[in-house]
XYZ file of C-alpha atoms in Angstrom:
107
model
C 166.434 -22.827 -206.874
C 162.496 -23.092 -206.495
C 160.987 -23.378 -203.104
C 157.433 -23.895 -203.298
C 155.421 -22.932 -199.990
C 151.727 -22.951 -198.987
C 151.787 -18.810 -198.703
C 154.673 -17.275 -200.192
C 153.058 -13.915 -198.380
C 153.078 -16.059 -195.088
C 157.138 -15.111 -194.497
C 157.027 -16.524 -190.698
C 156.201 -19.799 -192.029
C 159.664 -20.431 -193.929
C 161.859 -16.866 -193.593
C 163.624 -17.788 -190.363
C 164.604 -21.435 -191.272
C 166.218 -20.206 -194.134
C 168.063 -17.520 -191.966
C 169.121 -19.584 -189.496
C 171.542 -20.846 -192.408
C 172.999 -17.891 -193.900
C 169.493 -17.383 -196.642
C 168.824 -13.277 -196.468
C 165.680 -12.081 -198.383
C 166.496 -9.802 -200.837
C 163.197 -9.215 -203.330
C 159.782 -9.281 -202.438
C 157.324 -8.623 -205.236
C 154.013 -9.398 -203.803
C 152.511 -7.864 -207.201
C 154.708 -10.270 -209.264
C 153.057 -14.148 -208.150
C 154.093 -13.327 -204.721
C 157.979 -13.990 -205.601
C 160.264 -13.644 -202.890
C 163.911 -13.819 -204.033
C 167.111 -14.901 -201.100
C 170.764 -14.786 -201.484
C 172.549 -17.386 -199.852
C 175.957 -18.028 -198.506
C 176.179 -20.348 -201.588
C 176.217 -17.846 -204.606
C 174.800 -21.190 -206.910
C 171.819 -21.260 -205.187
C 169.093 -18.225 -204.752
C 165.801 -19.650 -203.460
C 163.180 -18.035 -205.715
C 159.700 -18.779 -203.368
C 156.813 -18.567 -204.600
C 153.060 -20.057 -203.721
C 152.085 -23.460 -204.598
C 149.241 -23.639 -206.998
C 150.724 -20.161 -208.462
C 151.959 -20.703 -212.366
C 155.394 -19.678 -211.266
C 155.726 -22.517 -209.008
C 156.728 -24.681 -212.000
C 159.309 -21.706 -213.533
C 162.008 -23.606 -215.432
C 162.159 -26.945 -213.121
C 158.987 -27.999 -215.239
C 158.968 -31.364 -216.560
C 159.923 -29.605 -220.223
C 163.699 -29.249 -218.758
C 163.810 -31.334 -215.823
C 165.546 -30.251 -212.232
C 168.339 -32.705 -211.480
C 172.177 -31.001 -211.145
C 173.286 -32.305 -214.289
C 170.716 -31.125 -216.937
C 171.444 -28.329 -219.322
C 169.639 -25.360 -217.310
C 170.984 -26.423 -213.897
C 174.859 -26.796 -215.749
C 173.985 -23.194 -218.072
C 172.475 -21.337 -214.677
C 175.519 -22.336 -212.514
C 177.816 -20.952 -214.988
C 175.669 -17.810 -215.015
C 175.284 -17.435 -211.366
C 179.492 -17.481 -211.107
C 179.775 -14.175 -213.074
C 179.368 -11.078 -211.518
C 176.246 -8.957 -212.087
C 176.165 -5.657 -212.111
C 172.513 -5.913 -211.229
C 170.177 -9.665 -210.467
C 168.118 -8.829 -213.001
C 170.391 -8.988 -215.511
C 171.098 -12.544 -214.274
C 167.712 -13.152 -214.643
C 167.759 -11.993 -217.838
C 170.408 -14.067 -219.275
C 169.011 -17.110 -217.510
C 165.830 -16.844 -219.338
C 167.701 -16.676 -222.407
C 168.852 -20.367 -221.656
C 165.980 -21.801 -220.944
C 164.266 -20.262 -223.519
C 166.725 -22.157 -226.007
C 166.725 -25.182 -224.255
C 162.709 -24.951 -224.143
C 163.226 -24.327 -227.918
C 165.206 -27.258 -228.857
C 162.601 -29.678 -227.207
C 160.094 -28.534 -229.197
């Protein structure tokens, strides 16, 4: 999931509200966009923040493969986010794979 805030470096603006319902913050990499990363009581849905106006912001809910629950990289990155990782980057990793062939097939 993409949350797109003013300040992604600006945690007090958005951090506790997503606490308050189970959201723990489990990456920062100010040196990477400003990406914060949470884990939620919902395994299917990881909050990846990052600053509006930043490239990132778009990530793969750009218009190229669309954001609704029902498209091909929502369906593929559920499946994904089911399995158990070892590590989230290799989850990462294999999600990037989809959307790389999705992006692919739309030319």
């Amino acid at each position: 999931m993409l949350l797109v805030v003013p300040d992604a470096a600006d945690e007090s603006s958005y951090l506790p509200a997503l606490e308050s319902v189970g959201y723990l913050l489990r990456v920062r990499e100010p040196d990477w966009c400003g990406h914060r990363l949470l884990e939620g009581p919902d395994t299917d849905a990881n909050p990846h923040v990052f600053s509006s106006g930043n490239p990132r912001s778009t990530g793969c809910c750009g218009s190229a493969t669309g954001c609704g629950p029902t498209t091909p990289t929502a369906t593929a990155t559920r499946v994904l986010a089911r399995r158990l990782w070892r590590y989230v980057q290799d989850y990462a990793d294999a999600k990037t794979e989809v959307v790389a062939e999705i992006m692919s097939q739309r030319g």
